């Protein structure tokens, strides 16, 4: 059995005594209701740990994203650690465990980069600007492919291999906005301490950008990851319809008025539809 996570701020009695919030009304008579609630909370925590990826997620972040008290989170983590779904890393961080590796698909990043490179080439040739492809790694975006355009001024905001908080760039924002609300909340909570380094980004601002992206159908962001730059992005779906990557085109602010942003988004969608009709 894995060692029980310890926290000096929590007395052992606090972790063994349920709070009022942990006991649904009538739970003693309706055990099924309590079991369902516990399962739902455990899955919610597991989803937040998955969003943390290899960097891990702290207990305080899990409490915030799940809306649960620390003692409840520790009890649920005990079970997830004991069963191998979560592993404690360092003292206060938790990462996905070995049991998840058995059900997780193999790393498809190299194959995705190969498949997306011709799509980027077509988009870049049509727009004249640099195009980028990213995938998600926990709460981070990872640039897996890049295509330089033909316009005399190229904005090469990131390199292949660059990782940054998901959402601070246009491709990452498009992918973040395509995820379920619970994952969006967990990722923003986890990245909150880092966001200020990207043009003064805040969690509140990130939520607004996610909402605007969903309403618009494509992302646009400027002056956050790189000054004087604006980029537009579109999420890339897998064969099952789930968001698995995103593509963006970046240029100078003067070269990206709203009309051209719309053209870029349309060009990305057309290239994806024609070159990857069944998804990535």
mmCIF file of C-alpha atoms in Angstrom:
data_model
loop_
_atom_site.group_PDB
_atom_site.id
_atom_site.type_symbol
_atom_site.label_atom_id
_atom_site.label_comp_id
_atom_site.label_asym_id
_atom_site.label_seq_id
_atom_site.Cartn_x
_atom_site.Cartn_y
_atom_site.Cartn_z
ATOM 1 C CA UNK A 1 0.000 0.000 0.000
ATOM 2 C CA UNK A 2 1.332 3.443 -0.860
ATOM 3 C CA UNK A 3 2.236 5.808 1.933
ATOM 4 C CA UNK A 4 -0.538 8.051 3.080
ATOM 5 C CA UNK A 5 -0.050 11.705 2.004
ATOM 6 C CA UNK A 6 0.703 13.850 5.019
ATOM 7 C CA UNK A 7 0.025 17.494 5.604
ATOM 8 C CA UNK A 8 1.186 19.369 8.691
ATOM 9 C CA UNK A 9 -1.789 21.702 8.479
ATOM 10 C CA UNK A 10 -4.335 18.901 8.813
ATOM 11 C CA UNK A 11 -4.840 17.041 12.077
ATOM 12 C CA UNK A 12 -5.451 13.270 11.602
ATOM 13 C CA UNK A 13 -8.845 13.649 13.214
ATOM 14 C CA UNK A 14 -9.832 16.114 10.518
ATOM 15 C CA UNK A 15 -9.221 13.490 7.828
ATOM 16 C CA UNK A 16 -11.283 10.812 9.529
ATOM 17 C CA UNK A 17 -14.289 12.861 10.550
ATOM 18 C CA UNK A 18 -16.663 13.722 7.679
ATOM 19 C CA UNK A 19 -17.866 17.280 7.471
ATOM 20 C CA UNK A 20 -21.473 18.237 6.907
ATOM 21 C CA UNK A 21 -20.657 18.813 3.242
ATOM 22 C CA UNK A 22 -19.402 15.228 2.971
ATOM 23 C CA UNK A 23 -22.657 13.738 4.300
ATOM 24 C CA UNK A 24 -25.572 14.115 1.888
ATOM 25 C CA UNK A 25 -28.927 14.386 3.599
ATOM 26 C CA UNK A 26 -30.271 10.927 4.271
ATOM 27 C CA UNK A 27 -26.985 9.254 3.278
ATOM 28 C CA UNK A 28 -27.331 6.737 6.106
ATOM 29 C CA UNK A 29 -30.616 5.568 4.651
ATOM 30 C CA UNK A 30 -29.601 5.940 0.997
ATOM 31 C CA UNK A 31 -26.045 4.602 0.753
ATOM 32 C CA UNK A 32 -26.222 4.655 -3.021
ATOM 33 C CA UNK A 33 -26.478 8.433 -3.086
ATOM 34 C CA UNK A 34 -23.365 8.832 -0.934
ATOM 35 C CA UNK A 35 -21.458 6.344 -3.082
ATOM 36 C CA UNK A 36 -22.403 8.177 -6.256
ATOM 37 C CA UNK A 37 -21.281 11.482 -4.808
ATOM 38 C CA UNK A 38 -17.945 10.009 -3.685
ATOM 39 C CA UNK A 39 -17.370 8.459 -7.112
ATOM 40 C CA UNK A 40 -18.166 11.740 -8.838
ATOM 41 C CA UNK A 41 -15.747 13.620 -6.591
ATOM 42 C CA UNK A 42 -13.017 11.025 -7.119
ATOM 43 C CA UNK A 43 -13.384 11.245 -10.895
ATOM 44 C CA UNK A 44 -13.305 15.031 -10.662
ATOM 45 C CA UNK A 45 -9.999 14.879 -8.782
ATOM 46 C CA UNK A 46 -8.614 12.315 -11.217
ATOM 47 C CA UNK A 47 -9.455 14.619 -14.118
ATOM 48 C CA UNK A 48 -7.674 17.503 -12.396
ATOM 49 C CA UNK A 49 -4.580 15.346 -11.783
ATOM 50 C CA UNK A 50 -4.572 14.328 -15.441
ATOM 51 C CA UNK A 51 -4.752 18.005 -16.399
ATOM 52 C CA UNK A 52 -1.630 18.581 -14.290
ATOM 53 C CA UNK A 53 0.363 16.119 -16.391
ATOM 54 C CA UNK A 54 3.997 15.479 -15.523
ATOM 55 C CA UNK A 55 4.311 18.735 -13.579
ATOM 56 C CA UNK A 56 1.830 17.505 -11.010
ATOM 57 C CA UNK A 57 -0.898 19.349 -9.143
ATOM 58 C CA UNK A 58 -0.970 20.538 -5.534
ATOM 59 C CA UNK A 59 -3.616 19.684 -2.969
ATOM 60 C CA UNK A 60 -4.530 23.366 -2.666
ATOM 61 C CA UNK A 61 -5.202 23.466 -6.423
ATOM 62 C CA UNK A 62 -7.352 20.351 -6.217
ATOM 63 C CA UNK A 63 -9.356 21.901 -3.386
ATOM 64 C CA UNK A 64 -9.930 25.038 -5.435
ATOM 65 C CA UNK A 65 -10.834 23.357 -8.727
ATOM 66 C CA UNK A 66 -13.103 20.733 -7.127
ATOM 67 C CA UNK A 67 -14.629 23.038 -4.510
ATOM 68 C CA UNK A 68 -13.843 20.536 -1.740
ATOM 69 C CA UNK A 69 -12.311 20.822 1.706
ATOM 70 C CA UNK A 70 -8.710 19.718 2.210
ATOM 71 C CA UNK A 71 -9.666 16.734 4.375
ATOM 72 C CA UNK A 72 -12.048 15.427 1.702
ATOM 73 C CA UNK A 73 -9.416 15.810 -1.009
ATOM 74 C CA UNK A 74 -6.875 13.900 1.107
ATOM 75 C CA UNK A 75 -9.307 11.021 1.686
ATOM 76 C CA UNK A 76 -10.021 10.723 -2.034
ATOM 77 C CA UNK A 77 -6.328 10.970 -2.888
ATOM 78 C CA UNK A 78 -5.618 8.140 -0.439
ATOM 79 C CA UNK A 79 -7.803 5.808 -2.497
ATOM 80 C CA UNK A 80 -6.408 6.986 -5.838
ATOM 81 C CA UNK A 81 -2.833 6.543 -4.586
ATOM 82 C CA UNK A 82 -3.554 3.143 -3.000
ATOM 83 C CA UNK A 83 -5.045 1.849 -6.250
ATOM 84 C CA UNK A 84 -2.235 3.186 -8.443
ATOM 85 C CA UNK A 85 -4.223 5.777 -10.366
ATOM 86 C CA UNK A 86 -2.312 8.665 -8.775
ATOM 87 C CA UNK A 87 1.261 8.921 -7.504
ATOM 88 C CA UNK A 88 2.550 11.410 -4.963
ATOM 89 C CA UNK A 89 5.514 13.400 -6.263
ATOM 90 C CA UNK A 90 7.626 15.395 -3.861
ATOM 91 C CA UNK A 91 5.599 16.415 -0.809
ATOM 92 C CA UNK A 92 2.562 18.265 -2.092
ATOM 93 C CA UNK A 93 2.237 17.343 -5.793
ATOM 94 C CA UNK A 94 0.346 14.477 -7.382
ATOM 95 C CA UNK A 95 0.767 13.040 -10.887
ATOM 96 C CA UNK A 96 -1.020 10.328 -12.929
ATOM 97 C CA UNK A 97 -0.096 6.826 -11.738
ATOM 98 C CA UNK A 98 0.869 3.577 -13.506
ATOM 99 C CA UNK A 99 -2.691 2.245 -13.639
ATOM 100 C CA UNK A 100 -3.551 5.046 -16.055
ATOM 101 C CA UNK A 101 -0.699 4.091 -18.375
ATOM 102 C CA UNK A 102 -2.445 0.790 -19.079
ATOM 103 C CA UNK A 103 -5.520 2.543 -20.454
ATOM 104 C CA UNK A 104 -3.900 5.659 -21.945
ATOM 105 C CA UNK A 105 -3.086 5.617 -25.658
ATOM 106 C CA UNK A 106 0.545 5.546 -26.734
ATOM 107 C CA UNK A 107 2.206 8.909 -27.335
ATOM 108 C CA UNK A 108 1.046 9.979 -30.787
ATOM 109 C CA UNK A 109 2.984 13.263 -30.920
ATOM 110 C CA UNK A 110 5.492 12.226 -33.650
ATOM 111 C CA UNK A 111 2.702 10.910 -35.889
ATOM 112 C CA UNK A 112 0.604 14.024 -35.329
ATOM 113 C CA UNK A 113 3.535 16.256 -36.231
ATOM 114 C CA UNK A 114 4.059 14.359 -39.484
ATOM 115 C CA UNK A 115 0.377 14.518 -40.387
ATOM 116 C CA UNK A 116 0.014 18.192 -39.517
ATOM 117 C CA UNK A 117 3.139 19.458 -41.281
ATOM 118 C CA UNK A 118 1.570 19.359 -44.804
ATOM 119 C CA UNK A 119 -1.511 21.093 -43.393
ATOM 120 C CA UNK A 120 0.687 23.856 -41.981
ATOM 121 C CA UNK A 121 2.485 24.180 -45.317
ATOM 122 C CA UNK A 122 -0.799 24.691 -47.136
ATOM 123 C CA UNK A 123 -2.065 27.224 -44.602
ATOM 124 C CA UNK A 124 1.198 29.146 -44.565
ATOM 125 C CA UNK A 125 1.344 29.248 -48.371
ATOM 126 C CA UNK A 126 -2.188 30.646 -48.499
ATOM 127 C CA UNK A 127 -1.654 33.234 -45.741
ATOM 128 C CA UNK A 128 2.007 34.063 -46.235
ATOM 129 C CA UNK A 129 2.629 33.946 -42.487
ATOM 130 C CA UNK A 130 4.090 31.372 -40.136
ATOM 131 C CA UNK A 131 1.784 28.569 -38.989
ATOM 132 C CA UNK A 132 2.151 26.512 -35.822
ATOM 133 C CA UNK A 133 0.726 23.233 -34.488
ATOM 134 C CA UNK A 134 0.491 22.417 -30.800
ATOM 135 C CA UNK A 135 -0.726 19.535 -28.662
ATOM 136 C CA UNK A 136 -1.643 19.524 -25.003
ATOM 137 C CA UNK A 137 0.609 18.054 -22.314
ATOM 138 C CA UNK A 138 -1.251 18.372 -19.034
ATOM 139 C CA UNK A 139 -1.765 22.082 -18.531
ATOM 140 C CA UNK A 140 0.882 23.035 -21.084
ATOM 141 C CA UNK A 141 0.899 23.529 -24.844
ATOM 142 C CA UNK A 142 3.723 21.840 -26.753
ATOM 143 C CA UNK A 143 4.650 23.095 -30.225
ATOM 144 C CA UNK A 144 5.187 20.013 -32.411
ATOM 145 C CA UNK A 145 5.435 21.589 -35.874
ATOM 146 C CA UNK A 146 6.042 24.969 -37.542
ATOM 147 C CA UNK A 147 5.964 26.249 -41.108
ATOM 148 C CA UNK A 148 7.620 29.511 -42.183
ATOM 149 C CA UNK A 149 5.648 31.600 -44.684
ATOM 150 C CA UNK A 150 6.608 33.745 -47.668
ATOM 151 C CA UNK A 151 5.827 37.236 -46.345
ATOM 152 C CA UNK A 152 9.009 39.331 -45.848
ATOM 153 C CA UNK A 153 8.293 39.750 -42.136
ATOM 154 C CA UNK A 154 7.823 36.453 -40.325
ATOM 155 C CA UNK A 155 6.703 36.328 -36.702
ATOM 156 C CA UNK A 156 8.290 33.157 -35.336
ATOM 157 C CA UNK A 157 6.833 33.449 -31.857
ATOM 158 C CA UNK A 158 7.703 29.925 -30.709
ATOM 159 C CA UNK A 159 9.991 27.115 -31.762
ATOM 160 C CA UNK A 160 9.244 23.435 -32.182
ATOM 161 C CA UNK A 161 9.534 22.036 -28.666
ATOM 162 C CA UNK A 162 8.384 25.221 -26.908
ATOM 163 C CA UNK A 163 6.089 24.618 -23.950
ATOM 164 C CA UNK A 164 3.997 27.284 -22.255
ATOM 165 C CA UNK A 165 0.749 27.487 -20.247
ATOM 166 C CA UNK A 166 -2.190 26.346 -22.336
ATOM 167 C CA UNK A 167 -4.152 29.404 -23.459
ATOM 168 C CA UNK A 168 -1.492 32.138 -23.579
ATOM 169 C CA UNK A 169 -1.036 31.540 -27.329
ATOM 170 C CA UNK A 170 -3.728 31.380 -30.009
ATOM 171 C CA UNK A 171 -3.396 27.656 -30.729
ATOM 172 C CA UNK A 172 -3.364 26.817 -27.031
ATOM 173 C CA UNK A 173 -6.375 29.049 -26.439
ATOM 174 C CA UNK A 174 -8.313 27.330 -29.231
ATOM 175 C CA UNK A 175 -7.530 23.927 -27.738
ATOM 176 C CA UNK A 176 -8.308 25.061 -24.174
ATOM 177 C CA UNK A 177 -11.689 26.471 -25.230
ATOM 178 C CA UNK A 178 -12.571 23.158 -26.913
ATOM 179 C CA UNK A 179 -12.146 21.195 -23.670
ATOM 180 C CA UNK A 180 -14.950 20.502 -21.135
ATOM 181 C CA UNK A 181 -15.552 23.156 -18.478
ATOM 182 C CA UNK A 182 -14.097 21.047 -15.652
ATOM 183 C CA UNK A 183 -10.803 20.601 -17.489
ATOM 184 C CA UNK A 184 -10.671 24.285 -18.409
ATOM 185 C CA UNK A 185 -11.115 25.252 -14.759
ATOM 186 C CA UNK A 186 -8.483 22.777 -13.553
ATOM 187 C CA UNK A 187 -5.932 23.938 -16.135
ATOM 188 C CA UNK A 188 -6.455 27.637 -15.433
ATOM 189 C CA UNK A 189 -6.211 27.043 -11.671
ATOM 190 C CA UNK A 190 -3.020 25.054 -12.109
ATOM 191 C CA UNK A 191 -1.396 27.663 -14.383
ATOM 192 C CA UNK A 192 -2.548 30.686 -12.357
ATOM 193 C CA UNK A 193 0.860 31.347 -10.719
ATOM 194 C CA UNK A 194 2.550 31.497 -14.146
ATOM 195 C CA UNK A 195 0.034 33.558 -16.105
ATOM 196 C CA UNK A 196 1.231 36.982 -14.995
ATOM 197 C CA UNK A 197 4.513 36.465 -16.850
ATOM 198 C CA UNK A 198 2.611 36.480 -20.139
ATOM 199 C CA UNK A 199 1.652 40.098 -20.630
ATOM 200 C CA UNK A 200 -0.093 40.338 -17.278
ATOM 201 C CA UNK A 201 -2.551 37.552 -18.069
ATOM 202 C CA UNK A 202 -4.905 36.638 -15.219
ATOM 203 C CA UNK A 203 -7.223 33.674 -14.611
ATOM 204 C CA UNK A 204 -10.208 36.019 -15.013
ATOM 205 C CA UNK A 205 -8.918 37.261 -18.359
ATOM 206 C CA UNK A 206 -8.279 33.684 -19.479
ATOM 207 C CA UNK A 207 -11.864 32.717 -18.697
ATOM 208 C CA UNK A 208 -13.101 35.679 -20.757
ATOM 209 C CA UNK A 209 -10.899 34.647 -23.675
ATOM 210 C CA UNK A 210 -12.193 31.065 -23.495
ATOM 211 C CA UNK A 211 -15.775 32.323 -23.540
ATOM 212 C CA UNK A 212 -15.092 34.644 -26.488
ATOM 213 C CA UNK A 213 -13.363 31.847 -28.401
ATOM 214 C CA UNK A 214 -16.345 29.552 -27.978
ATOM 215 C CA UNK A 215 -18.759 32.258 -29.116
ATOM 216 C CA UNK A 216 -16.603 33.244 -32.101
ATOM 217 C CA UNK A 217 -15.628 29.734 -33.153
ATOM 218 C CA UNK A 218 -11.899 30.468 -33.350
ATOM 219 C CA UNK A 219 -9.329 32.040 -31.053
ATOM 220 C CA UNK A 220 -7.510 35.346 -31.307
ATOM 221 C CA UNK A 221 -4.954 36.639 -28.857
ATOM 222 C CA UNK A 222 -2.284 39.303 -28.923
ATOM 223 C CA UNK A 223 0.319 40.982 -26.731
ATOM 224 C CA UNK A 224 0.430 38.163 -24.194
ATOM 225 C CA UNK A 225 2.973 35.533 -25.198
ATOM 226 C CA UNK A 226 4.839 38.011 -27.446
ATOM 227 C CA UNK A 227 4.553 41.794 -27.696
ATOM 228 C CA UNK A 228 3.377 43.342 -30.968
ATOM 229 C CA UNK A 229 2.033 40.046 -32.255
ATOM 230 C CA UNK A 230 -1.487 38.806 -32.898
ATOM 231 C CA UNK A 231 -2.462 35.269 -33.814
ATOM 232 C CA UNK A 232 -5.615 33.350 -34.679
ATOM 233 C CA UNK A 233 -6.155 29.648 -33.992
ATOM 234 C CA UNK A 234 -8.490 26.723 -34.544
ATOM 235 C CA UNK A 235 -8.749 23.433 -32.628
ATOM 236 C CA UNK A 236 -8.031 20.158 -34.418
ATOM 237 C CA UNK A 237 -10.350 17.232 -33.702
ATOM 238 C CA UNK A 238 -9.507 13.561 -33.586
ATOM 239 C CA UNK A 239 -11.418 10.860 -35.441
ATOM 240 C CA UNK A 240 -13.730 10.613 -32.416
ATOM 241 C CA UNK A 241 -14.453 14.347 -32.469
ATOM 242 C CA UNK A 242 -12.394 15.117 -29.363
ATOM 243 C CA UNK A 243 -9.946 18.082 -29.458
ATOM 244 C CA UNK A 244 -6.396 16.724 -29.757
ATOM 245 C CA UNK A 245 -4.348 19.598 -31.226
ATOM 246 C CA UNK A 246 -4.638 23.141 -32.568
ATOM 247 C CA UNK A 247 -3.198 25.273 -35.366
ATOM 248 C CA UNK A 248 -2.487 28.988 -35.343
ATOM 249 C CA UNK A 249 -1.150 31.656 -37.687
ATOM 250 C CA UNK A 250 0.779 34.598 -36.237
ATOM 251 C CA UNK A 251 1.678 37.977 -37.677
ATOM 252 C CA UNK A 252 2.131 41.615 -36.689
ATOM 253 C CA UNK A 253 -0.803 43.554 -35.249
ATOM 254 C CA UNK A 254 -0.952 45.781 -38.320
ATOM 255 C CA UNK A 255 -1.261 42.747 -40.593
ATOM 256 C CA UNK A 256 -4.082 41.096 -38.622
ATOM 257 C CA UNK A 257 -7.232 43.250 -38.631
ATOM 258 C CA UNK A 258 -10.477 41.428 -37.869
ATOM 259 C CA UNK A 259 -11.231 40.697 -41.526
ATOM 260 C CA UNK A 260 -7.903 38.942 -41.933
ATOM 261 C CA UNK A 261 -8.348 37.057 -38.669
ATOM 262 C CA UNK A 262 -11.557 35.640 -40.109
ATOM 263 C CA UNK A 263 -9.747 34.757 -43.344
ATOM 264 C CA UNK A 264 -7.019 32.950 -41.421
ATOM 265 C CA UNK A 265 -9.556 30.950 -39.396
ATOM 266 C CA UNK A 266 -11.424 30.010 -42.560
ATOM 267 C CA UNK A 267 -8.183 28.987 -44.287
ATOM 268 C CA UNK A 268 -7.237 26.725 -41.364
ATOM 269 C CA UNK A 269 -10.668 25.093 -41.321
ATOM 270 C CA UNK A 270 -10.638 24.493 -45.080
ATOM 271 C CA UNK A 271 -7.186 22.926 -44.973
ATOM 272 C CA UNK A 272 -8.215 20.624 -42.115
ATOM 273 C CA UNK A 273 -11.469 19.659 -43.811
ATOM 274 C CA UNK A 274 -9.792 18.830 -47.121
ATOM 275 C CA UNK A 275 -6.542 17.264 -45.885
ATOM 276 C CA UNK A 276 -7.804 15.558 -42.704
ATOM 277 C CA UNK A 277 -11.478 14.853 -43.476
ATOM 278 C CA UNK A 278 -11.694 12.126 -40.820
ATOM 279 C CA UNK A 279 -9.881 14.077 -38.142
ATOM 280 C CA UNK A 280 -6.374 13.739 -36.806
#
